[in-house]
Amino acid sequence: MSEILMTESPVNKVCAFDEESLVKRVRLALLTEVRLTPKPGLVDIRNTGAHKDMDLAAFERSTAAIAPWMARFYQIGYESATGNAEWVLPMIRPIGVACECDMLQVTGGVNTHRGAIFAFGLLSAAIGRLNAQNVPLEQNLMCDVVAQFCHHLVAKELSVPKGGKLSKSESHFLQFGLAGARGEAESGFRTVRTQALPVYNRVMAELGDTNLALLQTLLHLMAWNDDTNLVARGGLSGLYYVQQQAQKLLWEGGVLHPGGIEAMQQLDDALIARRLSPGGSADLLAVTWFLSHFPAGMLFKN
Ligand SMILES: CC(C)(COP(=O)(O)OP(=O)(O)OC[C@H]1O[C@@H](n2cnc3c(N)ncnc32)[C@H](O)[C@@H]1O)[C@@H](O)C(=O)NCCC(=O)NCCS
Ligand SMILES: Nc1ncnc2c1ncn2[C@@H]1O[C@H](COP(=O)(O)OP(=O)(O)OP(=O)(O)O)[C@@H](O)[C@H]1O
């Protein structure tokens, strides 16, 4: 909590959170996610999951390269304070592309953090905009602003084929109705707000153990998030396989049950054997951890 200044007011907690705090907090969110172990199919300390082209060191280099860019996203959000929220995404996209270039340079061309850059780029711009408007930084307000930035994004980018070969994300949407990272952002991170944060908060309140809380939250994300990474790698049957295995583990108590960590390792082995990696859920886990440091605030309608 060191870099967040919290002052209690009778109505809510108000956070003063500047660009430097933001960069540090995003860096820590990404490192916390990748170092969390054991994560089924994902890169962690135990192994490289279902990936042959990336490892923990690549994620650490990638994190160091992309975190400083969050200050740029923040600035654009800050400068947008009196403008229309829908203008923000077209303005941060070139910054996102430049940030992706830095990522690719340090990973030798491997996509370690594309989904994370998108999610944290949007959140950073939302924080800048709220700070400039002198509005308290609350989870639900930040997510609401992200939803405003992404208004109609899925319809605009995925529902109208541009001719020629469909992109991976267009075909996930047009064939299966799955909107991936864009859909999650347009909903103001609905899966994070309705699934992940409540589980994370409950385990933290009961046990105060961040690792267990994050692993249990990851299982919930794997059980309910329509992760298009899994579809890209294993088709719809790959997505359903992971969702069913995670649900089964949760019925048995997940990692809070004796033997739960071993069961998580077995699921890791099963996903590696099938080349399945829930990368979208890993991104949302990092977002969950990041948002958990802010007060919840009023319920957001979406
Ligand atoms: C919207 C983004 C994520 C989409 O890119 P793309 O179409 O290549 O998407 P793709 O379907 O491969 O998904 C990208 C990543 O999203 C994550 N993801 C997948 N499913 C989900 C989900 N349900 N929820 C959240 N994240 C998910 C995964 O990490 C995945 O690797 C973004 O990278 C983008 O806008 N790319 C275009 C170039 C650009 O403008 N980049 C800068 C963005 S700031
Ligand atoms: N610990 C992690 N391990 C693996 N992927 C992760 C992890 N954390 C986040 N991710 C997300 O998963 C995505 C990488 O997944 P993947 O390698 O399947 O994507 P791809 O490059 O689109 O596909 P492919 O490797 O099949 O060409 C990244 O965008 C990243 O945001």
CSV table of C-alpha atoms and ligand atoms in Angstrom, one decimal:
chain,number,residue,atom,x,y,z
A,1,MET,CA,0.0,0.0,0.0
A,2,SER,CA,3.0,2.3,0.3
A,3,GLU,CA,2.5,4.3,-2.9
A,4,ILE,CA,-1.2,4.7,-2.6
A,5,LEU,CA,-2.2,7.6,-0.3
A,6,MET,CA,-5.5,6.7,1.2
A,7,THR,CA,-7.6,9.3,3.1
A,8,GLU,CA,-10.8,8.2,4.7
A,9,SER,CA,-13.9,10.4,4.1
A,10,PRO,CA,-17.3,9.7,5.6
A,11,VAL,CA,-18.6,8.5,2.3
A,12,ASN,CA,-15.7,6.8,0.6
A,13,LYS,CA,-12.0,6.3,0.5
A,14,VAL,CA,-10.2,8.7,-1.8
A,15,CYS,CA,-6.9,7.7,-3.5
A,16,ALA,CA,-4.3,10.1,-4.7
A,17,PHE,CA,-2.5,8.0,-7.3
A,18,ASP,CA,0.0,9.6,-9.7
A,19,GLU,CA,1.8,8.3,-12.8
A,20,GLU,CA,4.8,7.0,-10.9
A,21,SER,CA,2.5,5.0,-8.5
A,22,LEU,CA,0.7,3.7,-11.5
A,23,VAL,CA,3.8,2.5,-13.3
A,24,LYS,CA,5.0,0.7,-10.1
A,25,ARG,CA,1.6,-0.8,-9.5
A,26,VAL,CA,1.1,-2.1,-13.1
A,27,ARG,CA,4.7,-3.6,-13.0
A,28,LEU,CA,3.9,-5.3,-9.7
A,29,ALA,CA,0.5,-6.6,-11.0
A,30,LEU,CA,2.2,-8.2,-14.1
A,31,LEU,CA,5.1,-9.7,-11.9
A,32,THR,CA,2.6,-11.0,-9.3
A,33,GLU,CA,0.6,-12.7,-12.1
A,34,VAL,CA,3.6,-14.4,-13.8
A,35,ARG,CA,5.3,-15.5,-10.6
A,36,LEU,CA,2.1,-17.0,-9.1
A,37,THR,CA,2.6,-20.8,-9.1
A,38,PRO,CA,1.2,-23.3,-10.1
A,39,LYS,CA,-0.9,-21.9,-12.9
A,40,PRO,CA,-2.4,-24.4,-15.3
A,41,GLY,CA,-1.0,-24.1,-18.8
A,42,LEU,CA,0.6,-20.7,-18.1
A,43,VAL,CA,4.2,-19.5,-17.7
A,44,ASP,CA,5.2,-19.5,-14.0
A,45,ILE,CA,8.1,-20.4,-11.7
A,46,ARG,CA,7.4,-24.2,-12.1
A,47,ASN,CA,7.5,-24.3,-15.9
A,48,THR,CA,6.7,-22.5,-19.2
A,49,GLY,CA,3.2,-24.0,-19.3
A,50,ALA,CA,1.9,-24.8,-22.8
A,51,HIS,CA,4.5,-22.4,-24.3
A,52,LYS,CA,7.7,-23.3,-26.1
A,53,ASP,CA,8.7,-19.7,-27.1
A,54,MET,CA,8.5,-17.9,-23.7
A,55,ASP,CA,9.6,-18.3,-20.1
A,56,LEU,CA,9.6,-16.4,-16.8
A,57,ALA,CA,12.7,-14.3,-17.8
A,58,ALA,CA,10.9,-13.2,-21.0
A,59,PHE,CA,7.9,-12.1,-19.0
A,60,GLU,CA,10.1,-10.2,-16.6
A,61,ARG,CA,11.9,-8.4,-19.5
A,62,SER,CA,8.5,-7.7,-21.1
A,63,THR,CA,7.1,-6.3,-17.9
A,64,ALA,CA,10.1,-3.9,-17.5
A,65,ALA,CA,9.7,-2.7,-21.1
A,66,ILE,CA,5.9,-2.1,-21.0
A,67,ALA,CA,5.3,-0.7,-17.5
A,68,PRO,CA,6.8,2.8,-18.2
A,69,TRP,CA,4.4,3.2,-21.1
A,70,MET,CA,1.5,3.3,-18.6
A,71,ALA,CA,2.4,7.0,-17.9
A,72,ARG,CA,1.7,7.8,-21.5
A,73,PHE,CA,-1.7,6.1,-21.5
A,74,TYR,CA,-2.4,8.0,-18.2
A,75,GLN,CA,-1.4,11.4,-19.8
A,76,ILE,CA,-3.8,10.9,-22.7
A,77,GLY,CA,-6.6,10.0,-20.3
A,78,TYR,CA,-5.7,13.1,-18.2
A,79,GLU,CA,-5.8,15.4,-21.2
A,80,SER,CA,-9.1,13.9,-22.3
A,81,ALA,CA,-10.9,15.1,-19.1
A,82,THR,CA,-13.3,17.5,-20.8
A,83,GLY,CA,-13.6,15.6,-24.1
A,84,ASN,CA,-15.8,12.8,-25.2
A,85,ALA,CA,-14.7,9.4,-23.7
A,86,GLU,CA,-15.1,7.7,-27.1
A,87,TRP,CA,-12.2,9.7,-28.5
A,88,VAL,CA,-9.8,8.2,-26.1
A,89,LEU,CA,-9.3,4.7,-27.6
A,90,PRO,CA,-8.3,6.0,-31.0
A,91,MET,CA,-5.8,8.2,-29.3
A,92,ILE,CA,-4.2,5.5,-27.1
A,93,ARG,CA,-4.1,2.9,-29.9
A,94,PRO,CA,-0.8,4.3,-31.4
A,95,ILE,CA,0.7,4.3,-27.9
A,96,GLY,CA,-0.4,0.6,-27.5
A,97,VAL,CA,1.2,-0.3,-30.8
A,98,ALA,CA,4.5,1.4,-29.8
A,99,CYS,CA,4.4,-0.4,-26.5
A,100,GLU,CA,3.8,-3.7,-28.2
A,101,CYS,CA,6.9,-3.0,-30.4
A,102,ASP,CA,9.0,-2.5,-27.2
A,103,MET,CA,7.6,-5.8,-25.9
A,104,LEU,CA,8.4,-7.6,-29.1
A,105,GLN,CA,11.9,-6.2,-29.1
A,106,VAL,CA,12.8,-7.6,-25.7
A,107,THR,CA,11.1,-10.9,-26.2
A,108,GLY,CA,12.6,-11.6,-29.6
A,109,GLY,CA,9.2,-11.2,-31.4
A,110,VAL,CA,7.1,-13.2,-28.9
A,111,ASN,CA,3.7,-11.9,-27.7
A,112,THR,CA,4.0,-12.1,-23.9
A,113,HIS,CA,1.7,-9.2,-23.0
A,114,ARG,CA,-0.6,-8.1,-25.9
A,115,GLY,CA,-3.8,-8.7,-23.9
A,116,ALA,CA,-2.3,-7.1,-20.8
A,117,ILE,CA,-1.1,-4.0,-22.7
A,118,PHE,CA,-4.7,-3.5,-23.9
A,119,ALA,CA,-6.3,-3.9,-20.5
A,120,PHE,CA,-3.8,-1.8,-18.5
A,121,GLY,CA,-3.5,0.8,-21.2
A,122,LEU,CA,-7.3,1.4,-20.9
A,123,LEU,CA,-7.2,1.3,-17.1
A,124,SER,CA,-4.2,3.8,-17.0
A,125,ALA,CA,-6.1,6.2,-19.3
A,126,ALA,CA,-9.2,5.8,-17.1
A,127,ILE,CA,-7.2,6.7,-14.0
A,128,GLY,CA,-5.7,9.8,-15.8
A,129,ARG,CA,-9.1,10.9,-16.8
A,130,LEU,CA,-10.7,10.5,-13.3
A,131,ASN,CA,-7.7,12.2,-11.7
A,132,ALA,CA,-8.1,15.2,-14.0
A,133,GLN,CA,-11.8,15.3,-13.2
A,134,ASN,CA,-11.0,15.1,-9.5
A,135,VAL,CA,-13.2,12.0,-9.2
A,136,PRO,CA,-12.3,9.3,-6.6
A,137,LEU,CA,-10.4,6.3,-7.9
A,138,GLU,CA,-12.9,3.5,-7.2
A,139,GLN,CA,-13.0,0.1,-8.9
A,140,ASN,CA,-16.5,0.6,-10.3
A,141,LEU,CA,-15.8,4.1,-11.6
A,142,MET,CA,-12.6,3.1,-13.3
A,143,CYS,CA,-14.3,0.1,-15.0
A,144,ASP,CA,-17.2,2.4,-16.0
A,145,VAL,CA,-14.8,4.8,-17.7
A,146,VAL,CA,-13.1,1.8,-19.5
A,147,ALA,CA,-16.6,0.8,-20.8
A,148,GLN,CA,-17.2,4.3,-22.0
A,149,PHE,CA,-13.9,4.3,-23.9
A,150,CYS,CA,-14.9,1.0,-25.5
A,151,HIS,CA,-18.5,1.9,-26.4
A,152,HIS,CA,-19.6,-0.3,-29.4
A,153,LEU,CA,-16.0,-1.6,-29.8
A,154,VAL,CA,-17.1,-5.2,-30.5
A,155,ALA,CA,-19.7,-4.1,-33.1
A,156,LYS,CA,-17.2,-1.7,-34.7
A,157,GLU,CA,-14.2,-4.0,-34.9
A,158,LEU,CA,-15.5,-7.6,-34.9
A,159,SER,CA,-19.1,-7.7,-36.4
A,160,VAL,CA,-18.4,-6.2,-39.8
A,161,PRO,CA,-15.9,-8.3,-41.8
A,162,LYS,CA,-13.5,-6.1,-43.6
A,163,GLY,CA,-13.3,-8.4,-46.6
A,164,GLY,CA,-10.5,-10.9,-47.3
A,165,LYS,CA,-9.5,-13.4,-44.7
A,166,LEU,CA,-11.1,-13.1,-41.3
A,167,SER,CA,-8.8,-12.2,-38.4
A,168,LYS,CA,-8.6,-14.7,-35.5
A,169,SER,CA,-10.7,-12.4,-33.3
A,170,GLU,CA,-13.3,-11.7,-36.1
A,171,SER,CA,-13.8,-15.4,-36.6
A,172,HIS,CA,-14.1,-16.1,-32.9
A,173,PHE,CA,-16.9,-13.5,-32.8
A,174,LEU,CA,-18.7,-14.3,-36.1
A,175,GLN,CA,-18.5,-18.1,-35.7
A,176,PHE,CA,-18.9,-18.5,-31.9
A,177,GLY,CA,-20.1,-15.1,-30.6
A,178,LEU,CA,-17.0,-14.7,-28.4
A,179,ALA,CA,-15.8,-11.1,-28.1
A,180,GLY,CA,-12.5,-11.8,-26.2
A,181,ALA,CA,-10.5,-9.0,-24.8
A,182,ARG,CA,-12.6,-6.3,-26.6
A,183,GLY,CA,-15.8,-7.7,-25.1
A,184,GLU,CA,-14.4,-7.8,-21.6
A,185,ALA,CA,-13.2,-4.2,-21.9
A,186,GLU,CA,-16.5,-3.0,-23.4
A,187,SER,CA,-18.4,-4.6,-20.5
A,188,GLY,CA,-16.1,-2.6,-18.0
A,189,PHE,CA,-14.4,-5.9,-17.1
A,190,ARG,CA,-17.6,-7.6,-16.1
A,191,THR,CA,-15.9,-10.9,-15.4
A,192,VAL,CA,-13.5,-9.2,-13.1
A,193,ARG,CA,-16.2,-7.3,-11.2
A,194,THR,CA,-18.7,-10.1,-10.9
A,195,GLN,CA,-16.5,-13.2,-10.6
A,196,ALA,CA,-12.9,-12.5,-9.8
A,197,LEU,CA,-13.0,-9.6,-7.3
A,198,PRO,CA,-15.7,-11.2,-5.0
A,199,VAL,CA,-13.7,-14.5,-4.8
A,200,TYR,CA,-10.4,-12.7,-4.2
A,201,ASN,CA,-11.9,-10.5,-1.5
A,202,ARG,CA,-13.6,-13.4,0.2
A,203,VAL,CA,-10.5,-15.6,0.4
A,204,MET,CA,-8.4,-12.6,1.6
A,205,ALA,CA,-10.9,-11.8,4.3
A,206,GLU,CA,-11.0,-15.5,5.4
A,207,LEU,CA,-7.4,-16.5,5.1
A,208,GLY,CA,-5.3,-13.3,4.4
A,209,ASP,CA,-3.2,-15.4,2.0
A,210,THR,CA,-2.6,-13.6,-1.3
A,211,ASN,CA,-1.2,-16.6,-3.1
A,212,LEU,CA,-4.2,-18.8,-2.3
A,213,ALA,CA,-6.6,-16.0,-3.0
A,214,LEU,CA,-5.0,-15.5,-6.5
A,215,LEU,CA,-4.9,-19.2,-7.3
A,216,GLN,CA,-8.6,-19.6,-6.3
A,217,THR,CA,-9.5,-16.5,-8.3
A,218,LEU,CA,-7.6,-17.9,-11.4
A,219,LEU,CA,-9.6,-21.1,-11.1
A,220,HIS,CA,-12.9,-19.1,-11.1
A,221,LEU,CA,-11.7,-17.1,-14.1
A,222,MET,CA,-10.8,-20.3,-16.0
A,223,ALA,CA,-14.2,-21.7,-15.1
A,224,TRP,CA,-16.3,-18.8,-16.5
A,225,ASN,CA,-14.2,-16.6,-18.7
A,226,ASP,CA,-14.7,-17.2,-22.5
A,227,ASP,CA,-11.0,-17.0,-23.1
A,228,THR,CA,-10.3,-16.7,-26.8
A,229,ASN,CA,-6.7,-17.8,-26.3
A,230,LEU,CA,-8.0,-21.3,-25.5
A,231,VAL,CA,-10.2,-21.2,-28.6
A,232,ALA,CA,-7.3,-20.2,-30.8
A,233,ARG,CA,-5.2,-23.1,-29.5
A,234,GLY,CA,-7.9,-25.8,-29.0
A,235,GLY,CA,-11.1,-24.7,-30.6
A,236,LEU,CA,-14.4,-24.5,-28.7
A,237,SER,CA,-13.7,-28.0,-27.3
A,238,GLY,CA,-10.4,-26.6,-25.8
A,239,LEU,CA,-12.3,-23.8,-24.1
A,240,TYR,CA,-15.0,-26.2,-22.7
A,241,TYR,CA,-12.4,-28.7,-21.5
A,242,VAL,CA,-10.6,-26.0,-19.4
A,243,GLN,CA,-13.9,-24.5,-18.1
A,244,GLN,CA,-15.1,-28.0,-17.1
A,245,GLN,CA,-11.9,-29.0,-15.4
A,246,ALA,CA,-11.7,-25.8,-13.5
A,247,GLN,CA,-15.4,-26.1,-12.4
A,248,LYS,CA,-14.8,-29.7,-11.3
A,249,LEU,CA,-11.8,-28.6,-9.2
A,250,LEU,CA,-13.8,-25.8,-7.7
A,251,TRP,CA,-16.6,-28.2,-6.7
A,252,GLU,CA,-13.9,-30.1,-4.7
A,253,GLY,CA,-12.9,-26.8,-3.0
A,254,GLY,CA,-10.2,-25.6,-5.4
A,255,VAL,CA,-6.9,-24.7,-3.8
A,256,LEU,CA,-8.6,-24.2,-0.4
A,257,HIS,CA,-9.2,-27.9,-0.1
A,258,PRO,CA,-6.4,-30.3,1.1
A,259,GLY,CA,-4.6,-31.6,-2.0
A,260,GLY,CA,-5.8,-28.5,-4.0
A,261,ILE,CA,-2.3,-27.4,-5.0
A,262,GLU,CA,-1.4,-30.9,-6.2
A,263,ALA,CA,-4.7,-30.9,-8.2
A,264,MET,CA,-3.7,-27.6,-9.7
A,265,GLN,CA,-0.3,-29.1,-10.7
A,266,GLN,CA,-2.1,-32.1,-12.3
A,267,LEU,CA,-4.3,-29.6,-14.3
A,268,ASP,CA,-1.2,-27.8,-15.3
A,269,ASP,CA,0.2,-31.1,-16.7
A,270,ALA,CA,-3.1,-31.9,-18.5
A,271,LEU,CA,-3.2,-28.5,-20.2
A,272,ILE,CA,0.4,-28.7,-21.2
A,273,ALA,CA,-0.3,-32.1,-22.8
A,274,ARG,CA,-3.1,-30.5,-24.8
A,275,ARG,CA,-1.2,-27.2,-25.6
A,276,LEU,CA,-3.8,-25.1,-23.9
A,277,SER,CA,-3.0,-21.8,-22.2
A,278,PRO,CA,-5.6,-19.6,-20.5
A,279,GLY,CA,-3.7,-16.3,-21.3
A,280,GLY,CA,-6.9,-14.1,-21.2
A,281,SER,CA,-7.7,-15.3,-17.7
A,282,ALA,CA,-4.1,-14.6,-16.7
A,283,ASP,CA,-4.5,-11.0,-17.9
A,284,LEU,CA,-7.8,-10.7,-16.0
A,285,LEU,CA,-6.1,-12.0,-12.8
A,286,ALA,CA,-3.5,-9.2,-13.1
A,287,VAL,CA,-6.3,-6.7,-13.5
A,288,THR,CA,-8.1,-8.2,-10.5
A,289,TRP,CA,-5.0,-7.8,-8.3
A,290,PHE,CA,-4.5,-4.3,-9.5
A,291,LEU,CA,-8.1,-3.2,-8.9
A,292,SER,CA,-8.2,-4.9,-5.5
A,293,HIS,CA,-6.0,-2.0,-4.2
A,294,PHE,CA,-8.8,0.5,-4.7
A,295,PRO,CA,-12.0,0.9,-2.9
A,296,ALA,CA,-15.0,-0.7,-4.6
A,297,GLY,CA,-17.3,2.3,-4.8
A,298,MET,CA,-20.9,2.4,-6.0
A,299,LEU,CA,-22.2,-0.4,-8.1
A,300,PHE,CA,-21.7,0.0,-11.8
A,301,LYS,CA,-24.9,-0.6,-13.9
A,302,ASN,CA,-23.4,-2.6,-16.9
B,1,LIG,C1,-7.9,-5.8,-28.5
B,1,LIG,C2,-6.5,-6.4,-28.6
B,1,LIG,C3,-6.2,-7.1,-27.3
B,1,LIG,C4,-6.7,-7.4,-29.7
B,1,LIG,O1,-5.8,-8.0,-30.4
B,1,LIG,P1,-6.1,-9.2,-31.3
B,1,LIG,O2,-7.3,-9.0,-32.2
B,1,LIG,O3,-4.8,-9.6,-31.9
B,1,LIG,O4,-6.6,-10.2,-30.3
B,1,LIG,P2,-6.6,-11.7,-29.8
B,1,LIG,O5,-8.0,-12.3,-30.0
B,1,LIG,O6,-5.5,-12.5,-30.3
B,1,LIG,O7,-6.5,-11.5,-28.2
B,1,LIG,C5,-5.4,-10.8,-27.6
B,1,LIG,C6,-5.2,-11.2,-26.2
B,1,LIG,O8,-6.4,-10.9,-25.4
B,1,LIG,C7,-6.4,-11.7,-24.2
B,1,LIG,N1,-7.8,-12.3,-24.1
B,1,LIG,C8,-8.3,-13.4,-24.8
B,1,LIG,N2,-9.6,-13.6,-24.3
B,1,LIG,C9,-9.8,-12.8,-23.4
B,1,LIG,C10,-10.9,-12.5,-22.5
B,1,LIG,N3,-12.1,-13.3,-22.6
B,1,LIG,N4,-10.9,-11.5,-21.6
B,1,LIG,C11,-9.8,-10.8,-21.5
B,1,LIG,N5,-8.7,-11.0,-22.3
B,1,LIG,C12,-8.7,-11.9,-23.2
B,1,LIG,C13,-5.4,-12.7,-24.4
B,1,LIG,O9,-4.2,-12.4,-23.7
B,1,LIG,C14,-5.0,-12.6,-25.9
B,1,LIG,O10,-3.7,-13.0,-26.2
B,1,LIG,C15,-5.4,-5.4,-28.8
B,1,LIG,O11,-4.1,-6.0,-28.8
B,1,LIG,C16,-5.5,-4.6,-30.1
B,1,LIG,O12,-6.3,-3.7,-30.1
B,1,LIG,N6,-4.8,-5.0,-31.1
B,1,LIG,C17,-4.7,-4.2,-32.3
B,1,LIG,C18,-3.4,-3.4,-32.4
B,1,LIG,C19,-3.5,-2.3,-31.3
B,1,LIG,O13,-4.2,-1.3,-31.5
B,1,LIG,N7,-2.7,-2.5,-30.3
B,1,LIG,C20,-2.7,-1.5,-29.2
B,1,LIG,C21,-3.8,-1.6,-28.2
B,1,LIG,S1,-3.8,-0.5,-26.9
B,2,LIG,N1,1.7,-16.2,-17.4
B,2,LIG,C1,1.3,-16.2,-18.7
B,2,LIG,N2,1.6,-17.3,-19.5
B,2,LIG,C2,1.2,-17.3,-20.7
B,2,LIG,N3,0.4,-16.3,-21.3
B,2,LIG,C3,0.1,-15.3,-20.6
B,2,LIG,C4,0.5,-15.2,-19.2
B,2,LIG,N4,0.1,-14.0,-18.7
B,2,LIG,C5,-0.6,-13.4,-19.7
B,2,LIG,N5,-0.6,-14.1,-20.8
B,2,LIG,C6,-1.4,-13.7,-22.0
B,2,LIG,O1,-1.5,-14.7,-23.0
B,2,LIG,C7,-1.1,-14.2,-24.3
B,2,LIG,C8,-0.2,-15.1,-25.0
B,2,LIG,O2,-0.8,-16.3,-25.4
B,2,LIG,P1,-0.5,-17.0,-26.7
B,2,LIG,O3,1.0,-17.3,-26.8
B,2,LIG,O4,-1.4,-18.2,-26.8
B,2,LIG,O5,-0.9,-16.0,-27.8
B,2,LIG,P2,-0.5,-15.8,-29.3
B,2,LIG,O6,0.9,-15.3,-29.5
B,2,LIG,O7,-1.6,-15.0,-29.9
B,2,LIG,O8,-0.6,-17.3,-29.9
B,2,LIG,P3,0.5,-18.4,-30.4
B,2,LIG,O9,1.6,-18.5,-29.4
B,2,LIG,O10,-0.4,-19.7,-30.4
B,2,LIG,O11,0.9,-17.9,-31.7
B,2,LIG,C9,-0.5,-12.8,-24.1
B,2,LIG,O12,-1.3,-11.9,-24.8
B,2,LIG,C10,-0.6,-12.5,-22.6
B,2,LIG,O13,-1.3,-11.3,-22.3
